[in-house]
Coordinates of C-alpha atoms in Angstrom, one line a residue:
X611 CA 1.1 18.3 -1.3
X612 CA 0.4 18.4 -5.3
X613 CA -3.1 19.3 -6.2
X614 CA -3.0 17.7 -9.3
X615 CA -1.5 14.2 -7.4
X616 CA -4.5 14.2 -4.7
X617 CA -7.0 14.6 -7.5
X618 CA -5.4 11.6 -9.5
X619 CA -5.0 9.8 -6.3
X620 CA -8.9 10.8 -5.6
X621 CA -10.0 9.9 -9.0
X622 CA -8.4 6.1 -8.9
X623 CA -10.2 5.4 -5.4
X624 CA -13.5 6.9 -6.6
X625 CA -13.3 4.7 -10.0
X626 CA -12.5 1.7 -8.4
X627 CA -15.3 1.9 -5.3
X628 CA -17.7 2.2 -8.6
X629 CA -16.9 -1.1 -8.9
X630 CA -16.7 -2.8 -5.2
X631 CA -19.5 -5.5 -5.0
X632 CA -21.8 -4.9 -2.1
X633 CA -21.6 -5.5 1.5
X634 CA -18.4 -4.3 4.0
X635 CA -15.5 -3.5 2.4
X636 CA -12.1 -0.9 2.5
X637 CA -9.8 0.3 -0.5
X638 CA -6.6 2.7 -0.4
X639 CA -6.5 4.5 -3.8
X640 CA -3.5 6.0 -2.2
X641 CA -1.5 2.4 -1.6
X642 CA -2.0 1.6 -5.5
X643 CA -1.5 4.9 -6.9
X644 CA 2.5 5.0 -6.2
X645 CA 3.2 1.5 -7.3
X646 CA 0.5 2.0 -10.7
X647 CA 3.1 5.4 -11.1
X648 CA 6.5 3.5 -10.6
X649 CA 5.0 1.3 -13.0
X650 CA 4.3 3.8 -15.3
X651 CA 8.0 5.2 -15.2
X652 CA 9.3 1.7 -15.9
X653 CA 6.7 0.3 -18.6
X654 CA 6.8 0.4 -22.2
X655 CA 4.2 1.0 -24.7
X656 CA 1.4 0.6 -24.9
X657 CA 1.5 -0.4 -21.2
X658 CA 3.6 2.7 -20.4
X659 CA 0.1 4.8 -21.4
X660 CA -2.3 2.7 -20.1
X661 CA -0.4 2.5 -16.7
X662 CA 0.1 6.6 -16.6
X663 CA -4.0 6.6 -17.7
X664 CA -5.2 5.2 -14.6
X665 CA -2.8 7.0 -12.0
X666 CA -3.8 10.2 -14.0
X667 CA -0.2 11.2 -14.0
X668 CA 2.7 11.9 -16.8
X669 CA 4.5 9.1 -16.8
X670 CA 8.0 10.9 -17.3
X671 CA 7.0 12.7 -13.6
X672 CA 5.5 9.5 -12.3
X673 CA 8.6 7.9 -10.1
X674 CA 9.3 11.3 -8.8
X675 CA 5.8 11.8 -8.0
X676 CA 5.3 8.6 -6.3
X677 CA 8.6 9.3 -4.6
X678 CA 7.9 12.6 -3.4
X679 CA 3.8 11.4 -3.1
X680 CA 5.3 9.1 -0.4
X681 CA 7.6 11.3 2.0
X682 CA 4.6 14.1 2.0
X683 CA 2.3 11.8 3.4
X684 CA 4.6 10.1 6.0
X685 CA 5.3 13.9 7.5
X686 CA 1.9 13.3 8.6
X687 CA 1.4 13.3 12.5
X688 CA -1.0 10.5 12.1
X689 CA 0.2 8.8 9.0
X690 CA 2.8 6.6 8.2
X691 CA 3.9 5.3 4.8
X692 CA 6.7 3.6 2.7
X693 CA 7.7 2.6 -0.5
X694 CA 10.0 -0.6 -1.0
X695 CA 11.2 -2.8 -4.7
X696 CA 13.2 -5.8 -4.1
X697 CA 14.6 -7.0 -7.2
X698 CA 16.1 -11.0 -7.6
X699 CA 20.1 -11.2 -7.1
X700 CA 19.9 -13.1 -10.4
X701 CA 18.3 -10.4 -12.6
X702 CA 20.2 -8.4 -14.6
X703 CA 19.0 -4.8 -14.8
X704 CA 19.4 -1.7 -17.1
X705 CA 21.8 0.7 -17.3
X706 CA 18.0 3.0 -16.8
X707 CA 16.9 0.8 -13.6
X708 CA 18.3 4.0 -11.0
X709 CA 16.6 6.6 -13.5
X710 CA 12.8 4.7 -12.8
X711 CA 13.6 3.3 -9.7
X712 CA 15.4 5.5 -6.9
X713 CA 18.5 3.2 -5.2
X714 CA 16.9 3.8 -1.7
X715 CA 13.8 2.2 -2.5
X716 CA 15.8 -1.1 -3.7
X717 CA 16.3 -4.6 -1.5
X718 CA 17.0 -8.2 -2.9
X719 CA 15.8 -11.0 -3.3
X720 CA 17.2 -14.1 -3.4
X721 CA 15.1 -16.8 -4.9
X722 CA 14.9 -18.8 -0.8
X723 CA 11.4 -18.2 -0.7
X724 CA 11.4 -19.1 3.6
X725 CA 14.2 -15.9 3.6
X726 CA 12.4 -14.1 1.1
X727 CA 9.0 -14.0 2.5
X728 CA 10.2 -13.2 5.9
X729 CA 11.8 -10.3 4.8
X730 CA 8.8 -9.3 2.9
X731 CA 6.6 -10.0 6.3
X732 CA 8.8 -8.6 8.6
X733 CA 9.0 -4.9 6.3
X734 CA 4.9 -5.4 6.1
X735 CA 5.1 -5.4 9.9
X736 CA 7.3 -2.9 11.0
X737 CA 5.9 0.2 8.2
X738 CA 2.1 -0.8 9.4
X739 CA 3.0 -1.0 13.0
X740 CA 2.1 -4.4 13.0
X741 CA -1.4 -4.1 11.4
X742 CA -0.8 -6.1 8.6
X743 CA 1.8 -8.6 9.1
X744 CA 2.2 -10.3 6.0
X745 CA 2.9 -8.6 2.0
X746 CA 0.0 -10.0 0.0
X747 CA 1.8 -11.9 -2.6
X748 CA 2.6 -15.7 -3.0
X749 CA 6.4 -15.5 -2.5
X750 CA 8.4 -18.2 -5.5
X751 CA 11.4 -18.7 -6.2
X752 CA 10.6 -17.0 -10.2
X753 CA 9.4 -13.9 -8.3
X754 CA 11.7 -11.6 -10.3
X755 CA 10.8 -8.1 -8.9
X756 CA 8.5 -7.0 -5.7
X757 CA 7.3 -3.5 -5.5
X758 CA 5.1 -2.4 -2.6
X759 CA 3.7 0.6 -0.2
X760 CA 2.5 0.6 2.7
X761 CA 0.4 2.8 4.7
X762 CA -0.7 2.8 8.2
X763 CA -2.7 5.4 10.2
X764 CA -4.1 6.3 13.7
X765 CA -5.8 8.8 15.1
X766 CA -7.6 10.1 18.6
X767 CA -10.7 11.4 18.6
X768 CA -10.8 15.2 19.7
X769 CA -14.1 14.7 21.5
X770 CA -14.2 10.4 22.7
X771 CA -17.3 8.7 22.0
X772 CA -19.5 6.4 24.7
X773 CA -20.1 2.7 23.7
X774 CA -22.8 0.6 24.7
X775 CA -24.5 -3.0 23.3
X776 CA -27.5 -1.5 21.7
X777 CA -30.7 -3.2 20.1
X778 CA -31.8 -2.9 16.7
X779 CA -35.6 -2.9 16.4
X780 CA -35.9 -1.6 13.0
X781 CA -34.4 -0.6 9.6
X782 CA -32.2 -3.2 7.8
X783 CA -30.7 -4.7 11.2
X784 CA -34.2 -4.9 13.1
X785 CA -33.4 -7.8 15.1
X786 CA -29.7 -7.8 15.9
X787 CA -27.5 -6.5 18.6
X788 CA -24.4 -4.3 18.2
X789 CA -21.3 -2.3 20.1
X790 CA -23.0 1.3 19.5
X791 CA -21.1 4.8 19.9
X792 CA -22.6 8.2 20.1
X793 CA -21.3 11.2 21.5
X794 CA -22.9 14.8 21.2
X795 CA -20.9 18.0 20.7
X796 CA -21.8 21.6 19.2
X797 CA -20.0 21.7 15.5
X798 CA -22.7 21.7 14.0
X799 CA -21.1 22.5 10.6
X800 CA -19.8 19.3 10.9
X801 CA -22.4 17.9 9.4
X802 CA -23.1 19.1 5.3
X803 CA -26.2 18.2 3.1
X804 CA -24.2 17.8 -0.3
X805 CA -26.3 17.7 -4.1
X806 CA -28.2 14.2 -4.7
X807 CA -29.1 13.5 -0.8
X808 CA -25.9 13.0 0.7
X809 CA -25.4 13.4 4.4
X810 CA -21.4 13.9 5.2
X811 CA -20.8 14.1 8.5
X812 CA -16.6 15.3 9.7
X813 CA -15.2 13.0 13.2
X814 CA -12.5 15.7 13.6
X815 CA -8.7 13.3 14.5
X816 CA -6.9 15.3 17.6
X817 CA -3.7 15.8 14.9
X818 CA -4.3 16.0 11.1
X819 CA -6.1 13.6 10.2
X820 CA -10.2 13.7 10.0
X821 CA -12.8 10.9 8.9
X822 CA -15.8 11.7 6.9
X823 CA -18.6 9.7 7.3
X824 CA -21.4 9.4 4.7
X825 CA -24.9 8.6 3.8
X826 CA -27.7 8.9 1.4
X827 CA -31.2 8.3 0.9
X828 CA -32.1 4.3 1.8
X829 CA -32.7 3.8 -2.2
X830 CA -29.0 5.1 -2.6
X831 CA -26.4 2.6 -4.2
X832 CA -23.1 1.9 -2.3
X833 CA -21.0 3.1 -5.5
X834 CA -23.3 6.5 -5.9
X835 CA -22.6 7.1 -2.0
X836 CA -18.7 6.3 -1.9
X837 CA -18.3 8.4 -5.1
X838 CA -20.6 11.4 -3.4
X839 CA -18.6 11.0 -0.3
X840 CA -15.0 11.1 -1.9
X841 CA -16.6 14.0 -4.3
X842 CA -17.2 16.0 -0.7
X843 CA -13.7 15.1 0.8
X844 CA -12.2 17.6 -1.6
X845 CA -14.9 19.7 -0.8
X846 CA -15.0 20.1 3.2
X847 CA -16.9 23.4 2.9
X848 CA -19.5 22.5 0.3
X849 CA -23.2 21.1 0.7
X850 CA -25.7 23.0 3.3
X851 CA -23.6 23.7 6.7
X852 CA -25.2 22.0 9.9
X853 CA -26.3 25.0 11.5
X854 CA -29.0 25.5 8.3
X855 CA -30.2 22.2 9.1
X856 CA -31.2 22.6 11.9
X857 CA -33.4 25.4 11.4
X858 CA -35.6 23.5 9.1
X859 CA -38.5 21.2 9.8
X860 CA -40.3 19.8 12.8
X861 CA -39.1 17.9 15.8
X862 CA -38.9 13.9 14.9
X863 CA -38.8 15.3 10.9
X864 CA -36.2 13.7 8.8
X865 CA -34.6 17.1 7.1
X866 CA -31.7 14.9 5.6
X867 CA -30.7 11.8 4.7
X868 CA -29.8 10.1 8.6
X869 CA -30.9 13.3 9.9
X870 CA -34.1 13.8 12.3
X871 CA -34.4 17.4 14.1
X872 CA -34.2 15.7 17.8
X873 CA -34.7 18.1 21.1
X874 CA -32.2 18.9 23.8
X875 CA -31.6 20.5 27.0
X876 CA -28.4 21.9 26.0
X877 CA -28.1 25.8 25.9
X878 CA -27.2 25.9 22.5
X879 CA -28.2 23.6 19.4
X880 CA -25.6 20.9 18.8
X881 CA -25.3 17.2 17.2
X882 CA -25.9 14.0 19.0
X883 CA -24.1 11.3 16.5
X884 CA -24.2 7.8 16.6
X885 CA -23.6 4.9 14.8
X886 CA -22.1 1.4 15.7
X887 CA -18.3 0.7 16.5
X888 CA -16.8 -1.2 13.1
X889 CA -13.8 -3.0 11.7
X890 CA -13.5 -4.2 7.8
X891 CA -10.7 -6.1 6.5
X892 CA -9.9 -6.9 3.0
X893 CA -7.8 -8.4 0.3
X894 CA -7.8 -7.7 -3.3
X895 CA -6.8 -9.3 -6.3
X896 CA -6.2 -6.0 -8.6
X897 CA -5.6 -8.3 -11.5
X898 CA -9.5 -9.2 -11.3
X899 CA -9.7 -6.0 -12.5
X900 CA -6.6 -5.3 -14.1
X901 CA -8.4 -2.9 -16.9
X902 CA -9.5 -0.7 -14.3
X903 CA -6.3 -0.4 -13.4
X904 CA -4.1 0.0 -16.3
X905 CA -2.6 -3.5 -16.0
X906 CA -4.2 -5.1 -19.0
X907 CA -1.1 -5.1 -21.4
X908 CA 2.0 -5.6 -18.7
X909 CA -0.1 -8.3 -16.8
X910 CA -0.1 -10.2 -20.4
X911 CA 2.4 -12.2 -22.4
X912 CA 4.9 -9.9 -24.6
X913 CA 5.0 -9.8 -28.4
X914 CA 8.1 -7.9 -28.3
X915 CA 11.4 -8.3 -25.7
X916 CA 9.4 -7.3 -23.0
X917 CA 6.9 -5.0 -21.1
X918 CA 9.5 -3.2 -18.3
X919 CA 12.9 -2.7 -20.4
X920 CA 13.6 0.1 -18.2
X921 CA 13.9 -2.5 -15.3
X922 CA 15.6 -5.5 -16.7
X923 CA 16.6 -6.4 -20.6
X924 CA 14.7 -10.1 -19.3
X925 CA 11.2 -10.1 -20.3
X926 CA 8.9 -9.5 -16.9
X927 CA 5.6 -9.7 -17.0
X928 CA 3.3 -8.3 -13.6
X929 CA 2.2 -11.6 -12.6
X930 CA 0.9 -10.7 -9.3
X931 CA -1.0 -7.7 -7.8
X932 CA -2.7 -7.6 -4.4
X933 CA -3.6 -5.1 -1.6
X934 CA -5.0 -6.0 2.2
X935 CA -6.4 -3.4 3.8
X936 CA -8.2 -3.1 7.1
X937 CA -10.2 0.2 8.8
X938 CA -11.5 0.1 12.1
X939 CA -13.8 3.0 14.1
X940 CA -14.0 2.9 17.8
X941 CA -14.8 4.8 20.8
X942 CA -11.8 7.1 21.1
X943 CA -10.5 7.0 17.5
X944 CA -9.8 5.3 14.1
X945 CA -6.8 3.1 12.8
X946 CA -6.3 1.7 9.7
X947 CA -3.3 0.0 6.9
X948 CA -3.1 -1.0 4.1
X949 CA 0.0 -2.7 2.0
X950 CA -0.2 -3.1 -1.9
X951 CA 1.9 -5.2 -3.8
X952 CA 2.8 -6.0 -7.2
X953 CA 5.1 -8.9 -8.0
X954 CA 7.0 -8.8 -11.8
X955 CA 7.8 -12.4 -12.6
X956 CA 10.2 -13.4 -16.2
X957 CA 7.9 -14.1 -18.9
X958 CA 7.9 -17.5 -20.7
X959 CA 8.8 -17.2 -23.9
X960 CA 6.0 -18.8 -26.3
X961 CA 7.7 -21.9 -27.9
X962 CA 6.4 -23.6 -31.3
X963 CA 4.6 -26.4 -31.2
X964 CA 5.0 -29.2 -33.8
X965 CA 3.4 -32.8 -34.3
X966 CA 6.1 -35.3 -33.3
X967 CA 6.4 -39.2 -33.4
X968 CA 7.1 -41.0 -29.8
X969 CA 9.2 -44.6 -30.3
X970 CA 9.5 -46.9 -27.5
X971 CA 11.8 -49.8 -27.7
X972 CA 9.9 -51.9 -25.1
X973 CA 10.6 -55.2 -26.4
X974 CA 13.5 -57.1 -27.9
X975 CA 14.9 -55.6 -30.9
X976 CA 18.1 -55.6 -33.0
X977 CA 21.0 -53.4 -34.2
X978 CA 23.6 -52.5 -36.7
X979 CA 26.2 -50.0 -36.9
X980 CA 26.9 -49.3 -40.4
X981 CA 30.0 -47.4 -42.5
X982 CA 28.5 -44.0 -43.5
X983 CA 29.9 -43.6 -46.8
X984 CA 30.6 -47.0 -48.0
X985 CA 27.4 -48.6 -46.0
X986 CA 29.6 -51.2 -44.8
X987 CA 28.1 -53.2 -41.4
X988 CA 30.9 -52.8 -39.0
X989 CA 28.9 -55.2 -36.9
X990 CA 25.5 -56.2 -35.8
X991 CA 23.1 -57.1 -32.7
X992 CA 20.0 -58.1 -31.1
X993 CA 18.9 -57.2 -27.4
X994 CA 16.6 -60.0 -26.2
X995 CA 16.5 -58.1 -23.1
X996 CA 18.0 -55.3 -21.3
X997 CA 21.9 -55.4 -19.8
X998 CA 22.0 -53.2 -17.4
X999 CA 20.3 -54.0 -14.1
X1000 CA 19.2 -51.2 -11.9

């Protein structure tokens, strides 16, 4: 897989958990990044450059990079993804649409919103086996252009872990009752002390997939821990290794953030981990933040003929732009999808507006038809009421 793409895919998810609001959430960087790249391709300036900003790529390369960005991933053993556009039967397209938009990516639409949406649903479905089972757009008549990804993924856990209903008595959820796991193994390099306090700690997927787990000190803001933790997922052999760790400090001594040196009967040192079972589902409206993104400029009305010439001579505007996503960690492994959607609608032209004078002949009133050039009457009239009943 390109370097240089997994770092611009990288950078977009850590930039945009900077700016999640607290509490449980889930983004996929790597659901927006294709369609922001396609985008890119497609745009003109000065969208075309803001667009290729936030995906961090060329925007001449950017279709093929999404493209190829796309197949890589779903040669994964535990991934799966797709990219789909559906353009309306009634739009008439450049003679450039193939050049920014490959013909195998392209369905139609055809302005029946019931067909439309089903078709939408049903490809939502099937490439996030059945995880998310609708697109995340509001499906009109006016929609003029759909272009979406969607990503699903499931993995086993090499080593299972054992649930239980376990008791919080203190810490932040002192009080309540959750579905626990915890498991104990001997990687002890599978946990890493990275700079500024954070504690990563590697769940190792049976295929090729692994998820990192991550937390800092308990003054540590969400946005510093998610950018640590996506800082250490391009590093899986930096921080101070496990087996370091465990060396240091005293039995019932915190040596780490999450971390307490603990005794055990086993022959060798290893890791006891534990943490409770979760699931987080989301939807985001990426025009909230459509700065962040690069959508700033084709999200708003044009001055010129358009923002997407490349696509369609019409003027489109990206009047839509959603993702739901959902993650969920349990006992013998980890599934999650997400499907991100962006919907191009034909902008209204702004019109004029003038003062204007609004006559009503609600009451009886007269006539006259009148020669033009010689001014003569040709005859004459008065409606005391109206003549033709309903």
């Amino acid at each position: 897989m390109d370097a240089d793409v997994v770092q611009a895919v990288n950078s977009l998810t850590s930039r945009w958990a900077k700016q999640l609001p607290p509490g449980n959430t889930v983004v996929s960087g790597l659901g927006l990044w294709p369609l922001l790249a396609l985008l890119a391709a497609a745009a003109d300036e000065p969208g075309r450059t803001e667009l290729a900003d936030a995906a961090g790529v060329a925007a001449d390369s950017a279709a093929a990079d999404a493209v190829e960005l796309i197949r890589t991933v779903d040669e994964s053993a535990d991934l799966h993804a797709a990219l789909g556009v559906w353009v309306h039967e009634q739009l008439k397209l450049s003679e450039s649409f193939d050049s920014v938009i490959p013909t195998e990516l392209t369905g139609t639409l055809t302005g029946d919103s019931s067909a439309d949406k089903a078709k939408l649903d049903a490809w939502a479905a099937r490439h996030t086996d059945n995880l998310i089972r609708e697109m995340p757009l509001e499906v009109t008549p006016d929609l003029s252009v759909v272009l979406a990804s969607a990503l699903s993924l499931r993995t086993t856990w090499t080593r299972p872990f054992k649930e239980q209903i376990k008791r919080q008595y203190d810490g932040p959820w002192a009080g309540g009752s959750w579905h626990w796991l915890e498991r104990s193994d001997r990687e002890l390099d599978s946990v890493r002390l990275y700079e500024g306090g954070l504690t990563v700690i590697t769940v190792q997927g049976d295929a090729d997939v692994d998820v990192l787990l991550g937390i800092g000190s308990p003054g540590a803001a969400q946005p510093e821990v998610l950018a640590g933790l996506l800082a250490a997922s391009v590093k899986p052999a930096g921080g101070q290794p496990g087996a370091a760790l465990v060396q240091q400090g005293q039995p019932g001594q915190e040596v780490a953030p999450g971390i307490k040196i603990g005794l055990t009967t086993s022959a060798v040192p290893e890791v006891k981990l534990s943490l409770p079972s979760f699931k987080v589902e989301m939807e985001h409206d990426l025009l909230a933040q459509r700065e962040l993104f690069g959508l700033g400029t084709v999200s708003s009305p044009p001055n010129g003929p358009g923002h997407f010439s490349a696509i369609s001579p019409e003027s489109l505007v990206v009047g839509q732009a959603k993702q739901t996503v959902l993650a969920r960690f349990f006992a013998t492994g980890f599934e999650a999808a997400a499907v991100t959607a962006m919907g191009l609608m034909r902008a209204s032209m702004p019109t004029k507006q003038e003062r204007r004078l609004d006559v009503s002949l609600d009451r009886p009133f007269g006539f006259v038809a009148v020669h033009r050039d010689s001014r003569l009457p040709v005859v004459a009239g008065w409606i005391a009421e109206p003549t033709e009943p309903e």
